[in-house]
Short mmCIF file of C-alpha atoms and ligand atoms in Angstrom, two decimals:
data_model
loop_
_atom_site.label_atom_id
_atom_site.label_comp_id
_atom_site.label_asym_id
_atom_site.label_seq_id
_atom_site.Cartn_x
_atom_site.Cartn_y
_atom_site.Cartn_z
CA UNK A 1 222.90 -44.38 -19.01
CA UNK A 2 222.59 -45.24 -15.05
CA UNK A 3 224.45 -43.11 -12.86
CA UNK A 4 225.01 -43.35 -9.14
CA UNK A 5 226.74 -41.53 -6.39
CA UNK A 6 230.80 -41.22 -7.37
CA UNK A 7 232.98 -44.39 -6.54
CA UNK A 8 234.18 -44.22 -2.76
CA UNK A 9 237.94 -45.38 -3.22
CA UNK A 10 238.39 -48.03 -1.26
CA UNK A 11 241.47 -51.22 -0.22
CA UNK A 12 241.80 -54.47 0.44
CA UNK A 13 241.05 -56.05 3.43
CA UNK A 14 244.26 -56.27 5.17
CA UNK A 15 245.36 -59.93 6.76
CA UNK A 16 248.86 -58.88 7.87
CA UNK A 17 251.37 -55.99 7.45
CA UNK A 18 254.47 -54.55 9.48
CA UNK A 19 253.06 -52.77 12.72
CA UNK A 20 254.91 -49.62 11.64
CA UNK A 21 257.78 -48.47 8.48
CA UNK A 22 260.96 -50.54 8.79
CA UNK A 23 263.67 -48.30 9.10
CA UNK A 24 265.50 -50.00 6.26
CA UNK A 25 262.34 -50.02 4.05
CA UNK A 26 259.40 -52.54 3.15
CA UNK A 27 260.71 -55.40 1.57
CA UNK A 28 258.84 -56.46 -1.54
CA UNK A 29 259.28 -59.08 -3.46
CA UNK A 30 258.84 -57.97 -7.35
CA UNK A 31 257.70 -60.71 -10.02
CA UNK A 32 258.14 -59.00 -13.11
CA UNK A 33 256.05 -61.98 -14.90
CA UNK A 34 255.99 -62.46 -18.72
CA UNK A 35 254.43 -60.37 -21.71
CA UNK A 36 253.49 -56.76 -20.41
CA UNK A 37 254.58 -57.60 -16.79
CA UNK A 38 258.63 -56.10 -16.72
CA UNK A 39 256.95 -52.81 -18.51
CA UNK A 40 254.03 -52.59 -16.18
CA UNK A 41 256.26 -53.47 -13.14
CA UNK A 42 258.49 -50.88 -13.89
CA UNK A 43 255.85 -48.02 -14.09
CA UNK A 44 254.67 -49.24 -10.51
CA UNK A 45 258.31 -49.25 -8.80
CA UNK A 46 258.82 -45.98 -10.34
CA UNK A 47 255.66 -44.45 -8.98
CA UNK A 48 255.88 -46.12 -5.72
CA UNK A 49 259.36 -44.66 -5.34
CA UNK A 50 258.20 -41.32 -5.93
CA UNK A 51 255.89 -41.59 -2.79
CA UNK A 52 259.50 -41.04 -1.35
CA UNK A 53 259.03 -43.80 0.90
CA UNK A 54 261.71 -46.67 0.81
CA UNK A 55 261.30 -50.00 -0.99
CA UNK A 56 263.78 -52.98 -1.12
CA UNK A 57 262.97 -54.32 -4.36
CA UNK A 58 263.97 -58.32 -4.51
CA UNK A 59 263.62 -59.87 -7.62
CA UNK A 60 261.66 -62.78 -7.73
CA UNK A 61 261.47 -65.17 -10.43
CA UNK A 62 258.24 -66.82 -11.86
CA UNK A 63 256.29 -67.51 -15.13
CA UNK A 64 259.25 -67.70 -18.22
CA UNK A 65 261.97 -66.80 -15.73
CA UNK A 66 260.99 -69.36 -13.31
CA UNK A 67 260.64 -71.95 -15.56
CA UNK A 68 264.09 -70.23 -17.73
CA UNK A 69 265.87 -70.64 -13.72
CA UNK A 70 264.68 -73.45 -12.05
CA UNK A 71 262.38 -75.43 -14.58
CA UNK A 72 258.96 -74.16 -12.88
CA UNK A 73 256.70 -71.34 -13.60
CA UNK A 74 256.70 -70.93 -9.90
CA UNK A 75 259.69 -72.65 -8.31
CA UNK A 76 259.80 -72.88 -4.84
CA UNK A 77 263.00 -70.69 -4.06
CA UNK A 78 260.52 -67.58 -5.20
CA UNK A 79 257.61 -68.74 -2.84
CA UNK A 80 260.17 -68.72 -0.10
CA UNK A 81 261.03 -65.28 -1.25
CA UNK A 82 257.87 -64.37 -1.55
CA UNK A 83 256.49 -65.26 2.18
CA UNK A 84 259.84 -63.68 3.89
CA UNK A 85 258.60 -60.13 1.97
CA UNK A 86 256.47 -57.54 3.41
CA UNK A 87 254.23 -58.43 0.53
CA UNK A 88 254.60 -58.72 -2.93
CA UNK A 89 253.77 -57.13 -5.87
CA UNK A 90 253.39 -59.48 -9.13
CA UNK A 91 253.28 -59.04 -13.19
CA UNK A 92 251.12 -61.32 -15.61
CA UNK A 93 252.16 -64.83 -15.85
CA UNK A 94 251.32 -66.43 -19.13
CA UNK A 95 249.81 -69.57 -19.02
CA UNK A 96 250.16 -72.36 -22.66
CA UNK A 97 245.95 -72.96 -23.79
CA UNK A 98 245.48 -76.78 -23.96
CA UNK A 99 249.07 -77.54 -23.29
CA UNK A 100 252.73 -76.87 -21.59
CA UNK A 101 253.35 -75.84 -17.75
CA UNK A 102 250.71 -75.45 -15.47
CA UNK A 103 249.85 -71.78 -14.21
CA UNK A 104 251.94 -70.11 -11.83
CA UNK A 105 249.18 -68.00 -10.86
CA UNK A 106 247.64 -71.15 -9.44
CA UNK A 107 250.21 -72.62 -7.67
CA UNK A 108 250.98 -69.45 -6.01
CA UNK A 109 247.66 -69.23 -4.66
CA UNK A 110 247.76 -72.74 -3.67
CA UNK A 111 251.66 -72.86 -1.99
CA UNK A 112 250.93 -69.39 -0.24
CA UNK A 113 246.80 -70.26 0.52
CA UNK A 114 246.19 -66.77 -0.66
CA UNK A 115 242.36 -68.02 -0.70
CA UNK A 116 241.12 -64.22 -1.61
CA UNK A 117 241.50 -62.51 -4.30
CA UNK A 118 239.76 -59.08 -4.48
CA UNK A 119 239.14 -56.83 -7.23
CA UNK A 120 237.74 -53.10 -7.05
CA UNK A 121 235.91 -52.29 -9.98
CA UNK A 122 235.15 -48.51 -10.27
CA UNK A 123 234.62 -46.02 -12.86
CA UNK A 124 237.64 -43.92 -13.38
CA UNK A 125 236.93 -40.49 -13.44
CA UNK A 126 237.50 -39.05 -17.40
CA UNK A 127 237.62 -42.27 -18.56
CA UNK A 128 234.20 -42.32 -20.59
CA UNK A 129 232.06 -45.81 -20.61
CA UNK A 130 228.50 -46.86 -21.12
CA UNK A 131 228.20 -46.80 -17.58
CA UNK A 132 229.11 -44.19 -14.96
CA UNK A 133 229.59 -44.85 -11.45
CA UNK A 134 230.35 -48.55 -11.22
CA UNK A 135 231.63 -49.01 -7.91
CA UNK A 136 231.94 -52.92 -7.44
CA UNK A 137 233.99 -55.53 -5.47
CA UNK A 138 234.63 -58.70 -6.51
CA UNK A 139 235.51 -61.52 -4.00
CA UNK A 140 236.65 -64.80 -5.95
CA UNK A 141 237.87 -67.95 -4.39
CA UNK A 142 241.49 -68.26 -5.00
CA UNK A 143 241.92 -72.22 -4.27
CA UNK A 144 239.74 -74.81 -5.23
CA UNK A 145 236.81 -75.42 -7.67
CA UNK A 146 237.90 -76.28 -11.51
CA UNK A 147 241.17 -75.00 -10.78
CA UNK A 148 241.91 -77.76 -8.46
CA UNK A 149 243.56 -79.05 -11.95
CA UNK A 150 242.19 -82.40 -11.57
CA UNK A 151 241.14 -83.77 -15.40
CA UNK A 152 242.08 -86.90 -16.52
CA UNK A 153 241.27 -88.88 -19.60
CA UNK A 154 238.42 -91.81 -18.99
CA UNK A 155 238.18 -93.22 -22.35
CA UNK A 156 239.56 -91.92 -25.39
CA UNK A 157 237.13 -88.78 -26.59
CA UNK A 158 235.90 -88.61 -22.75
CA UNK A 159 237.30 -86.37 -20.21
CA UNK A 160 236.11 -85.81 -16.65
CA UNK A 161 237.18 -81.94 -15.01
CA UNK A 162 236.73 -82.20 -10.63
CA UNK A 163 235.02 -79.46 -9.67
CA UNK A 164 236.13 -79.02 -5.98
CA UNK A 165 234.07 -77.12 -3.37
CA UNK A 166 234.86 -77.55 0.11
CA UNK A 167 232.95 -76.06 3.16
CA UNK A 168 235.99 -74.73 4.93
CA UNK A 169 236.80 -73.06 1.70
CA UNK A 170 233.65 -71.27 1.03
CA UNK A 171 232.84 -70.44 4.71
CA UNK A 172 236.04 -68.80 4.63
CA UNK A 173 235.68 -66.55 1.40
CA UNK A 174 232.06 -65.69 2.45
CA UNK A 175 233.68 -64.38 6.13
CA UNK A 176 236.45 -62.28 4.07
CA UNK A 177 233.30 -60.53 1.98
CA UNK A 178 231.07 -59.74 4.95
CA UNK A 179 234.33 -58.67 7.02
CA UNK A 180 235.51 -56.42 3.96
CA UNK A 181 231.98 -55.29 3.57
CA UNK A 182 231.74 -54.55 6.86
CA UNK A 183 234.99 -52.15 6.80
CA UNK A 184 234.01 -50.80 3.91
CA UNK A 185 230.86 -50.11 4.62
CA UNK A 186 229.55 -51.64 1.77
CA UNK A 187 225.42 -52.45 1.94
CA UNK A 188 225.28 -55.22 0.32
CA UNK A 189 226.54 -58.88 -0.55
CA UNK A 190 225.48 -60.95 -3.45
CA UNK A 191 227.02 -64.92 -3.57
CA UNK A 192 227.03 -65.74 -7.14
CA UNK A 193 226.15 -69.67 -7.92
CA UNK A 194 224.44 -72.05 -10.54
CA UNK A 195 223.45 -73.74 -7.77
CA UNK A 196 220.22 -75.00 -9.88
CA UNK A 197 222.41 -76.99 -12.27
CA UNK A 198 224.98 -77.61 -9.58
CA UNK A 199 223.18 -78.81 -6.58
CA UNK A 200 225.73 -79.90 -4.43
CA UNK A 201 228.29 -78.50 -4.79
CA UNK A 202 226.79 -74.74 -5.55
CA UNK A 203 224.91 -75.76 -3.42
CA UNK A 204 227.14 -76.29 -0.58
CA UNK A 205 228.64 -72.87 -1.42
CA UNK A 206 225.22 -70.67 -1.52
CA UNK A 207 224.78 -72.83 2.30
CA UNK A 208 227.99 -71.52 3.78
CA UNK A 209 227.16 -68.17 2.48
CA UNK A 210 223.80 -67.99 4.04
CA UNK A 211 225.57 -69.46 7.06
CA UNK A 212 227.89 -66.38 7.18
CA UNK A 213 225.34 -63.87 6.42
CA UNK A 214 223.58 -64.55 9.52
CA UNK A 215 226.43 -63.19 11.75
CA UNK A 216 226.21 -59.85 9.62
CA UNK A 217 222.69 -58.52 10.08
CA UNK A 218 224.06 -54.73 8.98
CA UNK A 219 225.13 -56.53 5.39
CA UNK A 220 222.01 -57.39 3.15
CA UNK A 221 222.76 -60.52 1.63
CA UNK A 222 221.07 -61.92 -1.75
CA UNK A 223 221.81 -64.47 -4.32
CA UNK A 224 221.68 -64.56 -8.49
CA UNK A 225 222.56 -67.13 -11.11
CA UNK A 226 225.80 -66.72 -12.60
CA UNK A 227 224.03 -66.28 -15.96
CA UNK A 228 221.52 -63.70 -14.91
CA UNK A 229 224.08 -62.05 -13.54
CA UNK A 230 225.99 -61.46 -16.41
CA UNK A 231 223.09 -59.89 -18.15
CA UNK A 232 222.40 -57.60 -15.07
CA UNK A 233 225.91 -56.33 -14.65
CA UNK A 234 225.74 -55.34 -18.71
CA UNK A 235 221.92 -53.73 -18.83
CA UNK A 236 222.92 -51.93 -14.87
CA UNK A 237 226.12 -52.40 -12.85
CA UNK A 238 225.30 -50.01 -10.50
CA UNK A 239 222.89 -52.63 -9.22
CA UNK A 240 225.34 -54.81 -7.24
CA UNK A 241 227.47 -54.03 -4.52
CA UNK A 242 229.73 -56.98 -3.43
CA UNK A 243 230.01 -59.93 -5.48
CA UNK A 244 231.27 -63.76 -3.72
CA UNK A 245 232.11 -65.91 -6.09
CA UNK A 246 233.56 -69.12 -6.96
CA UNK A 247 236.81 -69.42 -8.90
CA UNK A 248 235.79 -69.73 -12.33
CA UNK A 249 233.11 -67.56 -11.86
CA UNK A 250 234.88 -65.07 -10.11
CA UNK A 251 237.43 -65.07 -13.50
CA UNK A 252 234.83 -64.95 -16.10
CA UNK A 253 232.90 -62.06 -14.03
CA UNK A 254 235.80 -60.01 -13.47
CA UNK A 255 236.68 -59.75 -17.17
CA UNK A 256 233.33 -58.95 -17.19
CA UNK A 257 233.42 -56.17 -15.01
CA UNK A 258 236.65 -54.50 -16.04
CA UNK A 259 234.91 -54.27 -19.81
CA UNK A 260 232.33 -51.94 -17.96
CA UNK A 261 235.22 -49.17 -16.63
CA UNK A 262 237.36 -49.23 -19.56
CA UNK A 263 238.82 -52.41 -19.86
CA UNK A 264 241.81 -54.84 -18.38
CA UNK A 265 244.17 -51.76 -18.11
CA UNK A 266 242.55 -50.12 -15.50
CA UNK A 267 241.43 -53.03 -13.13
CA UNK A 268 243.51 -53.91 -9.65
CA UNK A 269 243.70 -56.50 -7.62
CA UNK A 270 245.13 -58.68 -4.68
CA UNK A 271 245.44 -61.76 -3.59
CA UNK A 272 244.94 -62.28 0.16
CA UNK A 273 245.76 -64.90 2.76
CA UNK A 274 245.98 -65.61 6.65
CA UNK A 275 249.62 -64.36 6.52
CA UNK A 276 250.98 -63.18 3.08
CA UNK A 277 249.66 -61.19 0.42
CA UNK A 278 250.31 -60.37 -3.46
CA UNK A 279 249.15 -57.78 -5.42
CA UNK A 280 248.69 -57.74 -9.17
CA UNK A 281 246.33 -56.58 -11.73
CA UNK A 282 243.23 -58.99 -13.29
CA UNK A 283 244.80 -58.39 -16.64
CA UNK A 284 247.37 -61.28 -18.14
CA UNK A 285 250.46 -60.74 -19.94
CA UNK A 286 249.11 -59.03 -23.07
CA UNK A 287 251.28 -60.82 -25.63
CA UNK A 288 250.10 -58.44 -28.32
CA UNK A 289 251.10 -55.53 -27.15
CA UNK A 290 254.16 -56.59 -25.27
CA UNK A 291 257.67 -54.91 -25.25
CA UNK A 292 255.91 -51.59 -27.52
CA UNK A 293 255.81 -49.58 -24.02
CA UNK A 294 251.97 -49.31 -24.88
CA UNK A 295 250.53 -51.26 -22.12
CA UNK A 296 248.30 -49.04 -19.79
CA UNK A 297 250.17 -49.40 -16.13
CA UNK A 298 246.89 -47.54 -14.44
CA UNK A 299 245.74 -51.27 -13.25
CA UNK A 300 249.11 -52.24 -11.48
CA UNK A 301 249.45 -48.65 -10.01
CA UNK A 302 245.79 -49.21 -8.68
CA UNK A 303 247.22 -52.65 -7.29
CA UNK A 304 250.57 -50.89 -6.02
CA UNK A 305 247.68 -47.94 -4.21
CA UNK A 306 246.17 -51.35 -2.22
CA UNK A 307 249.62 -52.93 -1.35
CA UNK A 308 250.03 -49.43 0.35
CA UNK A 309 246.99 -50.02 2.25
CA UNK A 310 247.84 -52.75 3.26
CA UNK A 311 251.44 -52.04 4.62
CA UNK A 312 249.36 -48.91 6.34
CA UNK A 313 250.55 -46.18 4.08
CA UNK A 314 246.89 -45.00 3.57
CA UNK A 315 248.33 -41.38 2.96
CA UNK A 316 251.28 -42.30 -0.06
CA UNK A 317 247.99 -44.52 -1.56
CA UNK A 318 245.88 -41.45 -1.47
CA UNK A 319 248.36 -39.70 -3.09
CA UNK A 320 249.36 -42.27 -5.99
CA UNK A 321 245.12 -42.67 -6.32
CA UNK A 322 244.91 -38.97 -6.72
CA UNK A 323 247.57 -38.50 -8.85
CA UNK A 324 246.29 -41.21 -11.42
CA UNK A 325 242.45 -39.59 -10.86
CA UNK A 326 244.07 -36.17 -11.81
CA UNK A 327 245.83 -37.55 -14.87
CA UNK A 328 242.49 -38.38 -16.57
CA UNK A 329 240.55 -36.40 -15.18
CA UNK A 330 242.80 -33.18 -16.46
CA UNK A 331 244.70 -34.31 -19.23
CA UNK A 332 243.97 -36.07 -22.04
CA UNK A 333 247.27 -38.73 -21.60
CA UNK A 334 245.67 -42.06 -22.59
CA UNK A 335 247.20 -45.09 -23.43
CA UNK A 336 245.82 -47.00 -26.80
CA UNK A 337 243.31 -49.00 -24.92
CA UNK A 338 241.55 -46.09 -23.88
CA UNK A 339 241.56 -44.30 -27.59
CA UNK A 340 244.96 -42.60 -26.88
CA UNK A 341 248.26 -42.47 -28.08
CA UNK A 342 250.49 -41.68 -25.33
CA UNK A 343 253.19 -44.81 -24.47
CA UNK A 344 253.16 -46.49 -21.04
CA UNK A 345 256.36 -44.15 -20.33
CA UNK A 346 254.42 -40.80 -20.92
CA UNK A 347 251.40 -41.48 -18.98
CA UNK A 348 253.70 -42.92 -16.04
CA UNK A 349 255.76 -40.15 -15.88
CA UNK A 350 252.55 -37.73 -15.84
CA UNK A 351 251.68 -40.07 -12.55
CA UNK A 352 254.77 -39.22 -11.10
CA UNK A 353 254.95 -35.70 -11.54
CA UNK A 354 251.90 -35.41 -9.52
CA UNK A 355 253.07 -37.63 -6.94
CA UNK A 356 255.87 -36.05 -6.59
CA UNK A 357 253.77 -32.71 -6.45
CA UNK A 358 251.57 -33.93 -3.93
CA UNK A 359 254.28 -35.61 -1.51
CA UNK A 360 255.74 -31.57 -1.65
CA UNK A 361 252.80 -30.50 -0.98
CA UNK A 362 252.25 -32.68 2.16
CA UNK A 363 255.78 -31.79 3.07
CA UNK A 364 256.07 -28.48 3.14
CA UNK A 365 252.38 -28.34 4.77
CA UNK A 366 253.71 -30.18 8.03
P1 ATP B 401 247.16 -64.28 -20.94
O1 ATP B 401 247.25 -65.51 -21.75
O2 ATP B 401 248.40 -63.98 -20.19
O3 ATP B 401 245.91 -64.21 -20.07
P2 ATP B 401 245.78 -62.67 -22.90
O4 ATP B 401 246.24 -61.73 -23.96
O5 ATP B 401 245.01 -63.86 -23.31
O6 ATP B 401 247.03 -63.07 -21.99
P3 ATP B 401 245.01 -60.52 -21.28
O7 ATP B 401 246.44 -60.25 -21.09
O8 ATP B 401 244.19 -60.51 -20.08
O9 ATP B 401 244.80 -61.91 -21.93
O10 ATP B 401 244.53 -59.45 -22.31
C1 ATP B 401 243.40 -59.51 -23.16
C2 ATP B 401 243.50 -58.30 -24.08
O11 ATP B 401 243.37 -57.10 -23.33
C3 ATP B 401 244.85 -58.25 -24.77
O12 ATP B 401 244.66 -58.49 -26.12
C4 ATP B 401 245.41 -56.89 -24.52
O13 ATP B 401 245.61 -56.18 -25.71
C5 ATP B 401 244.41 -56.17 -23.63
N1 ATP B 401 245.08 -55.74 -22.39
C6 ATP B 401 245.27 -56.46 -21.26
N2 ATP B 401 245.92 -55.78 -20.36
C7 ATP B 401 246.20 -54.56 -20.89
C8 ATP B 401 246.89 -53.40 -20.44
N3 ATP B 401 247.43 -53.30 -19.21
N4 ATP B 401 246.97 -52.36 -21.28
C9 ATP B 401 246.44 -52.39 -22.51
N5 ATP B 401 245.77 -53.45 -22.99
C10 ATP B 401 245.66 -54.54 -22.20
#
């Protein structure tokens, strides 16, 4: 089994936040989303309250709702909503396979040019895996490639897929890694490509990359094949440091990576632009297991911890981070995911008791 040195806890790389706490609270837009989001969602608001600062929850609508309200998944009343908030904090959307609406995940990202999305992946302490001491960050694209949407129909029984890569996009994703790196200080990034198959435009992205790297000689910089990567990250995650990728690879690898720490329930994430950002977890809307208050809420609390970081409420994030850290590491609360049997309710409420525990504790030591 590798081991490493023990996870150093880290946040997003903040674009924008309020220079100090509004007296009236932070205003945060909430999209509940579809499947697991509204039970998820709830856990978060409840454990974000108990950090005892104040929250003006506005109800956003998007995925089912949206299209339920206003006929799209994300209509544009929300994305107002969304860019007058502090910063938002969103549940799985479900998008139809093959068919139906297109995703509101993507057309957020688009409307709102939220062209990061980051994604910790770290070992959770008590939460046994093959692996211990995974301590990655992924850095996908948010905008373009495949997900650009365009397909059309040539011929009957021939489709063509655009695969769009643009230099401004991938100069500015590769700047957002070596900054974050940089902050973090992180040793290493690694631009992910199949820029063998995919000369130009791969190719174009592993360019801007090296272009970046240059400005960050304290940052090592190094490239792999999307498919040798996947077979590194399984055989030795501890190997890689900071991951750039493309869109689709970014999805397919985070997956990836949360199966190495325990799975979809524990993974957080944001979404990051020049001037409004939304945090949600890499998981989607779990139809399965939706509305039977199993769902594990540790990957939208982890997401709620980096919306605090960003709003520059490092301390309240500690404390939520802590609080989740002490709940596995000290009791054996799991949700099914994780071989347990406790409901999303129990292990949330064990979450707040801490944080309530430790925001006493703060209190009465100042
Ligand atoms: P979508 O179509 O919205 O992406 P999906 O079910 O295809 O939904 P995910 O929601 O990402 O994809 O989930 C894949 C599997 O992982 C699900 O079968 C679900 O049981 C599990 N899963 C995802 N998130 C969680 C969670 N927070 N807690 C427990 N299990 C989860």
């Amino acid at each position: 089994m590798p081991s490493s040195p023990a996870p150093n806890k880290e946040s997003c790389n903040p674009m924008t936040a309020p220079l100090s706490r509004p007296v009236d609270g932070y205003k945060i837009a909430v999209l509940d989303g579809d499947g697991i989001g509204p039970e998820v969602m709830q856990a978060a608001r409840q454990v974000l309250t108990a950090t005892g600062i104040i929250f003006q929850w506005e109800s956003v609508s998007a995925g089912a709702a949206g299209i339920a309200l206003y006929g799209k998944a994300m209509p544009d009343e929300s994305l107002a909503m969304i860019k007058a908030a502090h910063a938002s904090l969103k549940g799985p959307t479900s998008t139809p396979i093959g068919h139906g609406h297109t995703s509101a995940n993507v057309a957020l990202r688009k409307a709102l040019s939220l062209y990061a999305n980051l994604r910790p992946v770290q070992s959770l302490p008590g939460v046994p895996t093959r692996y211990e001491g995974v301590d990655l960050v992924i850095v996908r694209e948010n905008t373009e490639d495949l997900y650009a949407g365009l397909e059309h129909v040539v011929v009957p029984g021939v489709v063509v897929g655009m695969k769009v890569i643009t230099e401004t996009a991938s100069l500015r994703i590769a700047e957002f890694a070596f900054q974050h790196a940089v902050k973090h200080g992180r040793r290493r990034v690694t631009a992910v490509h199949k820029a063998n198959i995919m000369k130009l435009a791969d190719g174009l992205f592993l360019n801007c990359c090296r272009r970046v790297a240059t400005k960050y000689p304290s940052v090592s910089y190094d490239e792999v094949i999307v498919d040798a990567l996947c077979m590194q990250l399984v055989k030795d995650p501890t190997r890689f440091d900071t991951l750039v990728l493309e869109n689709l690879y970014g999805d397919i690898v985070s997956d990836l990576c949360a199966g190495l720490v325990g799975g979809l329930g524990v993974v957080p994430g944001a979404n990051i632009g020049e001037d409004c950002a939304v945090f949600e977890a890499v998981h989607g809307s779990a139809p399965d297991i939706a509305g039977k208050n199993i769902a594990n809420p540790t990957a939208i609390l982890l997401s709620s911890c980096m919306m605090l970081e960003f709003l520059n409420e490092p301390e309240a994030a500690k404390q939520v981070r802590r609080a989740i850290d002490e709940v596995y590491s000290k009791t054996r609360i799991r949700t099914p995911d994780l071989g347990g049997t406790a409901t999303t309710d129990v292990f949330t409420n064990a979450v707040i008791d801490q944080v309530k525990r430790y925001v006493q504790e703060a209190a009465s030591a100042s």
